[in-house]
Amino acid sequence: MQLSIVIPLLNEEESLKELYDWIAQVMQSNHFLFEVIFIDDGSTDDSWKIIEELSTVNKDVKGIRFLRNFGKSQALHAGFNLAQGDVIITMDADLQDNPEEIPELYELISKNGFDIISGWKKKRYDSILAKNLPSKLFNWAARKTSGVQLHDFNCGLKAYNKEVVKNIEVSGEMHRYIPVLAKNAGFHKIGEKVVRHQARKYGNTKFGAERFINGFLDLLTIWFVSKFGKRPMHLFGALGVLMFFIGFAFSLYLGIDKLFLNPTSRLITDRPQFYIALVSMIIGTQLFLAGFLGEIMIRSKKTSENYRISETIND
């Protein structure tokens, strides 16, 4: 199979049939063997009913339904596990991503050898103050922190080599940073393509301004995990040893001063250096233990899915 189209969704009943028909038209006109995987992330409308209807008529439609809303990252993870295509395309279900971009995205992966092609919505139809400016600031910070030079980390329209999605784990709120996760996993041919952005046709956006705050926090998490996730002792142990050494040095100075230099001076406990030494050695010990416990947790970690599926179609 050439293409798997993975579409996470939440309450998008108005757009699903139109989106599938548009995708199918593009796929058939380009003679692609394809599958469309809808992941219903706990919708409360008739989205799942529409997916069931589509799957009855079209055997290339597959569906995954979560018991409740677990988030876009978990939805993508479930879709990636099910996908069988050589190239995996992700897109949103709100008709703001244009399926006519898919053939060129497929060519860039299959023939040009890219691991990931990320869409870049250079011209957007969103609110300037509510979305565009925060998005530009967010993307600038993401480029500087991650080293991945993409203009639009938030774009849902992306193309992946099958090997990428089968070798990374998307969890929490990390769907924005799949290119960064892929880079950390060893996939370095990451490019981008300017794609058309369309105004939302039905309903309202499911994401508020808080996603940018969460995005910055997730970015810090990825940076930390990529640097020290497999070796926490390198950070906490080093800081612990440094703090303990500072405290020990103050203690040694106080001891020498009291025993040999100024034995009749004020009590050690009356000197501020004593408390600096004491706190530094306690903090140093705690940091060292944190690194040690982190190493133990990594070695005893068991992988588990952080979502629960209630139904599947054509899996």
mmCIF file of C-alpha atoms in Angstrom:
data_model
loop_
_atom_site.group_PDB
_atom_site.id
_atom_site.type_symbol
_atom_site.label_atom_id
_atom_site.label_comp_id
_atom_site.label_asym_id
_atom_site.label_seq_id
_atom_site.Cartn_x
_atom_site.Cartn_y
_atom_site.Cartn_z
ATOM 1 C CA MET A 1 0.000 0.000 0.000
ATOM 2 C CA GLN A 2 1.342 3.413 -0.972
ATOM 3 C CA LEU A 3 -0.464 5.836 1.325
ATOM 4 C CA SER A 4 -2.069 5.915 4.745
ATOM 5 C CA ILE A 5 -4.017 9.070 5.534
ATOM 6 C CA VAL A 6 -4.243 9.470 9.327
ATOM 7 C CA ILE A 7 -6.911 11.910 10.501
ATOM 8 C CA PRO A 8 -7.499 12.606 14.208
ATOM 9 C CA LEU A 9 -10.770 14.357 14.938
ATOM 10 C CA LEU A 10 -13.034 15.686 17.650
ATOM 11 C CA ASN A 11 -16.640 16.652 16.861
ATOM 12 C CA GLU A 12 -16.234 17.172 13.111
ATOM 13 C CA GLU A 13 -19.454 15.525 11.878
ATOM 14 C CA GLU A 14 -20.159 18.233 9.275
ATOM 15 C CA SER A 15 -16.883 17.864 7.410
ATOM 16 C CA LEU A 16 -16.108 14.115 7.394
ATOM 17 C CA LYS A 17 -18.033 13.034 4.277
ATOM 18 C CA GLU A 18 -16.844 16.022 2.286
ATOM 19 C CA LEU A 19 -13.263 15.435 3.408
ATOM 20 C CA TYR A 20 -13.323 11.741 2.499
ATOM 21 C CA ASP A 21 -14.841 12.419 -0.928
ATOM 22 C CA TRP A 22 -12.142 15.018 -1.595
ATOM 23 C CA ILE A 23 -9.368 12.644 -0.517
ATOM 24 C CA ALA A 24 -10.804 9.765 -2.553
ATOM 25 C CA GLN A 25 -11.027 11.941 -5.656
ATOM 26 C CA VAL A 26 -7.369 12.950 -5.351
ATOM 27 C CA MET A 27 -6.242 9.367 -4.645
ATOM 28 C CA GLN A 28 -8.164 7.867 -7.555
ATOM 29 C CA SER A 29 -7.044 10.521 -10.029
ATOM 30 C CA ASN A 30 -3.426 9.700 -9.122
ATOM 31 C CA HIS A 31 -4.011 5.910 -9.037
ATOM 32 C CA PHE A 32 -2.821 5.521 -5.448
ATOM 33 C CA LEU A 33 -3.432 2.479 -3.284
ATOM 34 C CA PHE A 34 -4.518 4.071 -0.038
ATOM 35 C CA GLU A 35 -6.307 3.837 3.269
ATOM 36 C CA VAL A 36 -7.950 6.533 5.341
ATOM 37 C CA ILE A 37 -7.744 6.088 9.109
ATOM 38 C CA PHE A 38 -10.115 8.229 11.164
ATOM 39 C CA ILE A 39 -9.370 8.422 14.902
ATOM 40 C CA ASP A 40 -12.386 9.658 16.847
ATOM 41 C CA ASP A 41 -10.884 11.234 19.953
ATOM 42 C CA GLY A 42 -13.984 11.047 22.135
ATOM 43 C CA SER A 43 -16.447 12.978 19.962
ATOM 44 C CA THR A 44 -19.848 13.734 21.455
ATOM 45 C CA ASP A 45 -21.582 14.367 18.129
ATOM 46 C CA ASP A 46 -22.311 11.920 15.272
ATOM 47 C CA SER A 47 -18.732 11.735 14.006
ATOM 48 C CA TRP A 48 -18.370 8.015 14.772
ATOM 49 C CA LYS A 49 -21.693 7.213 13.113
ATOM 50 C CA ILE A 50 -20.508 8.931 9.941
ATOM 51 C CA ILE A 51 -17.211 7.023 10.055
ATOM 52 C CA GLU A 52 -19.161 3.769 10.357
ATOM 53 C CA GLU A 53 -21.272 4.724 7.335
ATOM 54 C CA LEU A 54 -18.201 5.610 5.301
ATOM 55 C CA SER A 55 -16.489 2.328 6.208
ATOM 56 C CA THR A 56 -19.539 0.318 5.143
ATOM 57 C CA VAL A 57 -19.421 1.762 1.638
ATOM 58 C CA ASN A 58 -15.636 2.184 1.313
ATOM 59 C CA LYS A 59 -13.331 -0.621 2.451
ATOM 60 C CA ASP A 60 -10.362 1.744 2.401
ATOM 61 C CA VAL A 61 -11.845 3.569 5.420
ATOM 62 C CA LYS A 62 -10.681 2.445 8.851
ATOM 63 C CA GLY A 63 -11.767 3.822 12.173
ATOM 64 C CA ILE A 64 -10.555 3.975 15.757
ATOM 65 C CA ARG A 65 -12.792 5.269 18.517
ATOM 66 C CA PHE A 66 -11.466 6.300 21.909
ATOM 67 C CA LEU A 67 -13.561 5.838 25.034
ATOM 68 C CA ARG A 68 -13.066 9.516 25.832
ATOM 69 C CA ASN A 69 -10.977 12.458 24.723
ATOM 70 C CA PHE A 70 -7.307 11.491 25.200
ATOM 71 C CA GLY A 71 -5.742 14.159 22.979
ATOM 72 C CA LYS A 72 -4.338 14.543 19.482
ATOM 73 C CA SER A 73 -0.981 12.966 20.294
ATOM 74 C CA GLN A 74 -2.613 9.761 21.498
ATOM 75 C CA ALA A 75 -4.878 9.737 18.445
ATOM 76 C CA LEU A 76 -1.896 10.029 16.112
ATOM 77 C CA HIS A 77 -0.056 7.299 18.011
ATOM 78 C CA ALA A 78 -2.990 4.922 17.553
ATOM 79 C CA GLY A 79 -3.263 5.825 13.864
ATOM 80 C CA PHE A 80 0.457 5.296 13.296
ATOM 81 C CA ASN A 81 0.252 1.845 14.866
ATOM 82 C CA LEU A 82 -2.545 0.867 12.486
ATOM 83 C CA ALA A 83 -1.122 2.474 9.323
ATOM 84 C CA GLN A 84 0.200 0.123 6.629
ATOM 85 C CA GLY A 85 1.180 2.559 3.879
ATOM 86 C CA ASP A 86 4.743 3.225 2.776
ATOM 87 C CA VAL A 87 4.074 6.951 3.277
ATOM 88 C CA ILE A 88 1.879 8.258 6.075
ATOM 89 C CA ILE A 89 0.063 11.565 5.692
ATOM 90 C CA THR A 90 -1.446 13.332 8.687
ATOM 91 C CA MET A 91 -4.063 16.017 8.273
ATOM 92 C CA ASP A 92 -6.818 17.692 10.274
ATOM 93 C CA ALA A 93 -10.485 16.904 9.727
ATOM 94 C CA ASP A 94 -11.741 20.502 9.555
ATOM 95 C CA LEU A 95 -11.119 20.969 5.797
ATOM 96 C CA GLN A 96 -8.408 23.553 6.440
ATOM 97 C CA ASP A 97 -5.808 21.127 5.034
ATOM 98 C CA ASN A 98 -6.007 20.595 1.281
ATOM 99 C CA PRO A 99 -5.860 16.925 0.098
ATOM 100 C CA GLU A 100 -4.574 18.088 -3.293
ATOM 101 C CA GLU A 101 -1.193 18.618 -1.602
ATOM 102 C CA ILE A 102 -0.873 14.877 -0.948
ATOM 103 C CA PRO A 103 0.594 13.733 -4.319
ATOM 104 C CA GLU A 104 3.509 16.177 -4.071
ATOM 105 C CA LEU A 105 4.094 15.277 -0.434
ATOM 106 C CA TYR A 106 4.172 11.611 -1.434
ATOM 107 C CA GLU A 107 6.717 12.309 -4.180
ATOM 108 C CA LEU A 108 9.014 14.167 -1.789
ATOM 109 C CA ILE A 109 9.070 11.186 0.573
ATOM 110 C CA SER A 110 9.069 8.295 -1.884
ATOM 111 C CA LYS A 111 11.348 9.696 -4.599
ATOM 112 C CA ASN A 112 13.378 12.470 -2.985
ATOM 113 C CA GLY A 113 14.259 10.416 0.065
ATOM 114 C CA PHE A 114 12.948 12.724 2.795
ATOM 115 C CA ASP A 115 12.037 11.225 6.153
ATOM 116 C CA ILE A 116 9.525 13.976 6.961
ATOM 117 C CA ILE A 117 7.938 16.789 5.002
ATOM 118 C CA SER A 118 6.112 19.323 7.149
ATOM 119 C CA GLY A 119 3.495 21.641 5.740
ATOM 120 C CA TRP A 120 4.055 25.383 6.030
ATOM 121 C CA LYS A 121 0.903 27.478 6.012
ATOM 122 C CA LYS A 122 2.653 30.604 4.813
ATOM 123 C CA LYS A 123 -0.607 32.448 4.209
ATOM 124 C CA ARG A 124 -3.109 31.843 6.995
ATOM 125 C CA TYR A 125 -6.774 32.695 7.386
ATOM 126 C CA ASP A 126 -6.759 32.741 11.187
ATOM 127 C CA SER A 127 -7.039 35.676 13.572
ATOM 128 C CA ILE A 128 -3.823 37.719 13.519
ATOM 129 C CA LEU A 129 -3.750 38.525 17.233
ATOM 130 C CA ALA A 130 -5.249 35.306 18.567
ATOM 131 C CA LYS A 131 -3.336 32.831 16.397
ATOM 132 C CA ASN A 132 -0.909 34.206 13.825
ATOM 133 C CA LEU A 133 1.358 36.300 16.069
ATOM 134 C CA PRO A 134 1.485 33.742 18.930
ATOM 135 C CA SER A 135 2.158 31.035 16.354
ATOM 136 C CA LYS A 136 5.100 32.959 14.871
ATOM 137 C CA LEU A 137 6.615 33.481 18.331
ATOM 138 C CA PHE A 138 6.052 29.840 19.215
ATOM 139 C CA ASN A 139 7.656 28.592 15.990
ATOM 140 C CA TRP A 140 10.660 30.880 16.469
ATOM 141 C CA ALA A 141 11.229 29.498 19.963
ATOM 142 C CA ALA A 142 10.796 25.937 18.698
ATOM 143 C CA ARG A 143 13.419 26.447 15.968
ATOM 144 C CA LYS A 144 15.920 27.968 18.379
ATOM 145 C CA THR A 145 15.432 25.304 21.037
ATOM 146 C CA SER A 146 15.173 22.168 18.892
ATOM 147 C CA GLY A 147 17.517 22.985 16.021
ATOM 148 C CA VAL A 148 14.869 21.796 13.532
ATOM 149 C CA GLN A 149 14.462 24.590 11.000
ATOM 150 C CA LEU A 150 10.734 24.495 10.252
ATOM 151 C CA HIS A 151 8.523 27.540 9.894
ATOM 152 C CA ASP A 152 5.291 25.901 11.052
ATOM 153 C CA PHE A 153 5.468 23.208 13.721
ATOM 154 C CA ASN A 154 1.701 23.425 14.304
ATOM 155 C CA CYS A 155 0.669 22.514 10.759
ATOM 156 C CA GLY A 156 -1.321 19.271 10.855
ATOM 157 C CA LEU A 157 -0.508 18.412 7.235
ATOM 158 C CA LYS A 158 2.691 16.372 7.262
ATOM 159 C CA ALA A 159 4.130 13.398 5.383
ATOM 160 C CA TYR A 160 6.268 10.669 6.938
ATOM 161 C CA ASN A 161 8.274 7.728 5.782
ATOM 162 C CA LYS A 162 6.761 4.620 7.348
ATOM 163 C CA GLU A 163 9.993 3.924 9.234
ATOM 164 C CA VAL A 164 9.689 7.228 11.092
ATOM 165 C CA VAL A 165 6.240 6.684 12.591
ATOM 166 C CA LYS A 166 7.044 3.096 13.520
ATOM 167 C CA ASN A 167 10.122 4.143 15.484
ATOM 168 C CA ILE A 168 8.894 7.093 17.539
ATOM 169 C CA GLU A 169 6.399 7.328 20.371
ATOM 170 C CA VAL A 170 3.993 10.255 20.395
ATOM 171 C CA SER A 171 2.539 10.916 23.833
ATOM 172 C CA GLY A 172 1.337 13.707 26.084
ATOM 173 C CA GLU A 173 0.981 16.841 23.932
ATOM 174 C CA MET A 174 3.993 16.135 21.724
ATOM 175 C CA HIS A 175 2.196 15.988 18.362
ATOM 176 C CA ARG A 176 3.573 19.440 17.494
ATOM 177 C CA TYR A 177 7.100 18.147 17.875
ATOM 178 C CA ILE A 178 7.060 14.916 15.899
ATOM 179 C CA PRO A 179 9.858 16.270 13.643
ATOM 180 C CA VAL A 180 11.936 16.929 16.776
ATOM 181 C CA LEU A 181 11.192 13.445 18.131
ATOM 182 C CA ALA A 182 12.184 12.008 14.746
ATOM 183 C CA LYS A 183 15.429 13.990 14.722
ATOM 184 C CA ASN A 184 16.254 12.717 18.207
ATOM 185 C CA ALA A 185 15.545 9.173 16.975
ATOM 186 C CA GLY A 186 18.076 9.557 14.148
ATOM 187 C CA PHE A 187 15.973 10.730 11.179
ATOM 188 C CA HIS A 188 17.622 13.851 9.798
ATOM 189 C CA LYS A 189 16.166 14.386 6.298
ATOM 190 C CA ILE A 190 13.432 16.770 7.406
ATOM 191 C CA GLY A 191 12.026 19.292 4.960
ATOM 192 C CA GLU A 192 8.997 21.473 4.498
ATOM 193 C CA LYS A 193 6.611 22.468 1.747
ATOM 194 C CA VAL A 194 4.414 25.538 1.471
ATOM 195 C CA VAL A 195 0.804 24.341 1.556
ATOM 196 C CA ARG A 196 -2.507 26.075 1.078
ATOM 197 C CA HIS A 197 -4.434 27.007 4.172
ATOM 198 C CA GLN A 198 -8.200 27.279 3.966
ATOM 199 C CA ALA A 199 -10.637 28.995 6.270
ATOM 200 C CA ARG A 200 -12.619 26.697 8.549
ATOM 201 C CA LYS A 201 -15.883 25.782 6.823
ATOM 202 C CA TYR A 202 -17.831 24.223 9.691
ATOM 203 C CA GLY A 203 -17.890 24.662 13.458
ATOM 204 C CA ASN A 204 -15.255 26.281 15.643
ATOM 205 C CA THR A 205 -11.636 25.536 16.424
ATOM 206 C CA LYS A 206 -11.035 23.012 19.202
ATOM 207 C CA PHE A 207 -7.815 24.700 20.334
ATOM 208 C CA GLY A 208 -7.549 27.815 22.476
ATOM 209 C CA ALA A 209 -4.725 30.167 23.397
ATOM 210 C CA GLU A 210 -3.614 27.770 26.127
ATOM 211 C CA ARG A 211 -2.135 25.474 23.493
ATOM 212 C CA PHE A 212 0.755 27.921 23.017
ATOM 213 C CA ILE A 213 1.528 27.882 26.739
ATOM 214 C CA ASN A 214 1.341 24.095 26.742
ATOM 215 C CA GLY A 215 3.447 24.077 23.608
ATOM 216 C CA PHE A 216 6.290 26.020 25.248
ATOM 217 C CA LEU A 217 6.222 23.701 28.257
ATOM 218 C CA ASP A 218 6.262 20.658 25.977
ATOM 219 C CA LEU A 219 9.188 22.176 24.083
ATOM 220 C CA LEU A 220 11.182 22.451 27.316
ATOM 221 C CA THR A 221 10.250 18.865 28.132
ATOM 222 C CA ILE A 222 11.479 17.597 24.768
ATOM 223 C CA TRP A 223 14.706 19.583 25.087
ATOM 224 C CA PHE A 224 15.346 18.143 28.537
ATOM 225 C CA VAL A 225 14.413 14.586 27.572
ATOM 226 C CA SER A 226 16.517 14.699 24.404
ATOM 227 C CA LYS A 227 19.536 15.912 26.371
ATOM 228 C CA PHE A 228 19.213 13.945 29.586
ATOM 229 C CA GLY A 229 16.262 11.570 29.221
ATOM 230 C CA LYS A 230 18.503 8.517 28.948
ATOM 231 C CA ARG A 231 21.159 9.751 31.358
ATOM 232 C CA PRO A 232 19.564 11.843 34.152
ATOM 233 C CA MET A 233 22.612 11.225 36.340
ATOM 234 C CA HIS A 234 24.648 13.354 33.939
ATOM 235 C CA LEU A 235 22.571 16.396 34.903
ATOM 236 C CA PHE A 236 21.389 15.775 38.457
ATOM 237 C CA GLY A 237 24.551 13.948 39.448
ATOM 238 C CA ALA A 238 26.789 16.711 38.126
ATOM 239 C CA LEU A 239 24.744 19.447 39.817
ATOM 240 C CA GLY A 240 24.648 17.390 43.039
ATOM 241 C CA VAL A 241 28.396 16.914 43.092
ATOM 242 C CA LEU A 242 28.918 20.631 42.389
ATOM 243 C CA MET A 243 26.587 21.723 45.188
ATOM 244 C CA PHE A 244 28.050 19.210 47.629
ATOM 245 C CA PHE A 245 31.582 20.371 46.753
ATOM 246 C CA ILE A 246 30.616 24.009 47.417
ATOM 247 C CA GLY A 247 29.156 23.054 50.785
ATOM 248 C CA PHE A 248 32.149 20.900 51.663
ATOM 249 C CA ALA A 249 34.548 23.701 50.732
ATOM 250 C CA PHE A 250 32.727 26.133 53.044
ATOM 251 C CA SER A 251 32.754 23.515 55.822
ATOM 252 C CA LEU A 252 36.485 22.913 55.380
ATOM 253 C CA TYR A 253 37.183 26.645 55.470
ATOM 254 C CA LEU A 254 35.117 27.074 58.641
ATOM 255 C CA GLY A 255 36.805 24.110 60.319
ATOM 256 C CA ILE A 256 40.343 25.288 59.540
ATOM 257 C CA ASP A 257 39.512 28.831 60.565
ATOM 258 C CA LYS A 258 38.007 27.769 63.892
ATOM 259 C CA LEU A 259 40.641 25.175 64.800
ATOM 260 C CA PHE A 260 43.823 26.891 63.657
ATOM 261 C CA LEU A 261 43.377 30.524 62.617
ATOM 262 C CA ASN A 262 40.811 32.093 64.956
ATOM 263 C CA PRO A 263 39.990 29.584 67.725
ATOM 264 C CA THR A 264 38.554 32.314 69.973
ATOM 265 C CA SER A 265 36.278 33.844 67.358
ATOM 266 C CA ARG A 266 32.464 33.509 67.373
ATOM 267 C CA LEU A 267 30.782 30.112 67.159
ATOM 268 C CA ILE A 268 30.602 28.430 63.772
ATOM 269 C CA THR A 269 26.799 28.286 64.037
ATOM 270 C CA ASP A 270 26.733 32.075 64.314
ATOM 271 C CA ARG A 271 28.370 32.482 60.929
ATOM 272 C CA PRO A 272 26.287 32.613 57.696
ATOM 273 C CA GLN A 273 28.846 30.440 55.902
ATOM 274 C CA PHE A 274 27.792 27.529 58.131
ATOM 275 C CA TYR A 275 24.227 27.601 56.811
ATOM 276 C CA ILE A 276 25.409 28.021 53.222
ATOM 277 C CA ALA A 277 27.581 24.940 53.658
ATOM 278 C CA LEU A 278 24.781 22.945 55.296
ATOM 279 C CA VAL A 279 22.132 23.812 52.687
ATOM 280 C CA SER A 280 24.539 23.243 49.793
ATOM 281 C CA MET A 281 25.479 19.756 50.974
ATOM 282 C CA ILE A 282 21.818 18.817 51.590
ATOM 283 C CA ILE A 283 20.741 20.068 48.151
ATOM 284 C CA GLY A 284 23.733 18.369 46.534
ATOM 285 C CA THR A 285 22.832 15.054 48.161
ATOM 286 C CA GLN A 286 19.198 15.382 47.047
ATOM 287 C CA LEU A 287 20.159 16.180 43.461
ATOM 288 C CA PHE A 288 22.509 13.213 43.350
ATOM 289 C CA LEU A 289 19.768 10.932 44.678
ATOM 290 C CA ALA A 290 17.323 12.338 42.100
ATOM 291 C CA GLY A 291 19.725 11.377 39.318
ATOM 292 C CA PHE A 292 20.234 7.952 40.829
ATOM 293 C CA LEU A 293 16.487 7.339 41.135
ATOM 294 C CA GLY A 294 16.014 8.565 37.549
ATOM 295 C CA GLU A 295 18.526 6.000 36.312
ATOM 296 C CA ILE A 296 16.694 3.234 38.200
ATOM 297 C CA MET A 297 13.327 4.310 36.753
ATOM 298 C CA ILE A 298 14.660 4.300 33.196
ATOM 299 C CA ARG A 299 16.052 0.811 33.568
ATOM 300 C CA SER A 300 12.807 -0.530 35.021
ATOM 301 C CA LYS A 301 10.454 1.329 32.650
ATOM 302 C CA LYS A 302 7.705 -0.703 31.030
ATOM 303 C CA THR A 303 6.034 0.625 27.904
ATOM 304 C CA SER A 304 2.264 1.005 28.004
ATOM 305 C CA GLU A 305 -0.355 2.742 25.906
ATOM 306 C CA ASN A 306 -1.811 5.896 27.463
ATOM 307 C CA TYR A 307 -5.185 5.616 25.769
ATOM 308 C CA ARG A 308 -8.023 3.085 25.602
ATOM 309 C CA ILE A 309 -9.873 2.112 22.412
ATOM 310 C CA SER A 310 -13.538 1.134 22.530
ATOM 311 C CA GLU A 311 -14.085 0.145 18.870
ATOM 312 C CA THR A 312 -12.201 -0.295 15.621
ATOM 313 C CA ILE A 313 -13.281 -0.651 11.998
ATOM 314 C CA ASN A 314 -11.442 -2.651 9.305
ATOM 315 C CA ASP A 315 -8.296 -3.072 11.380
#
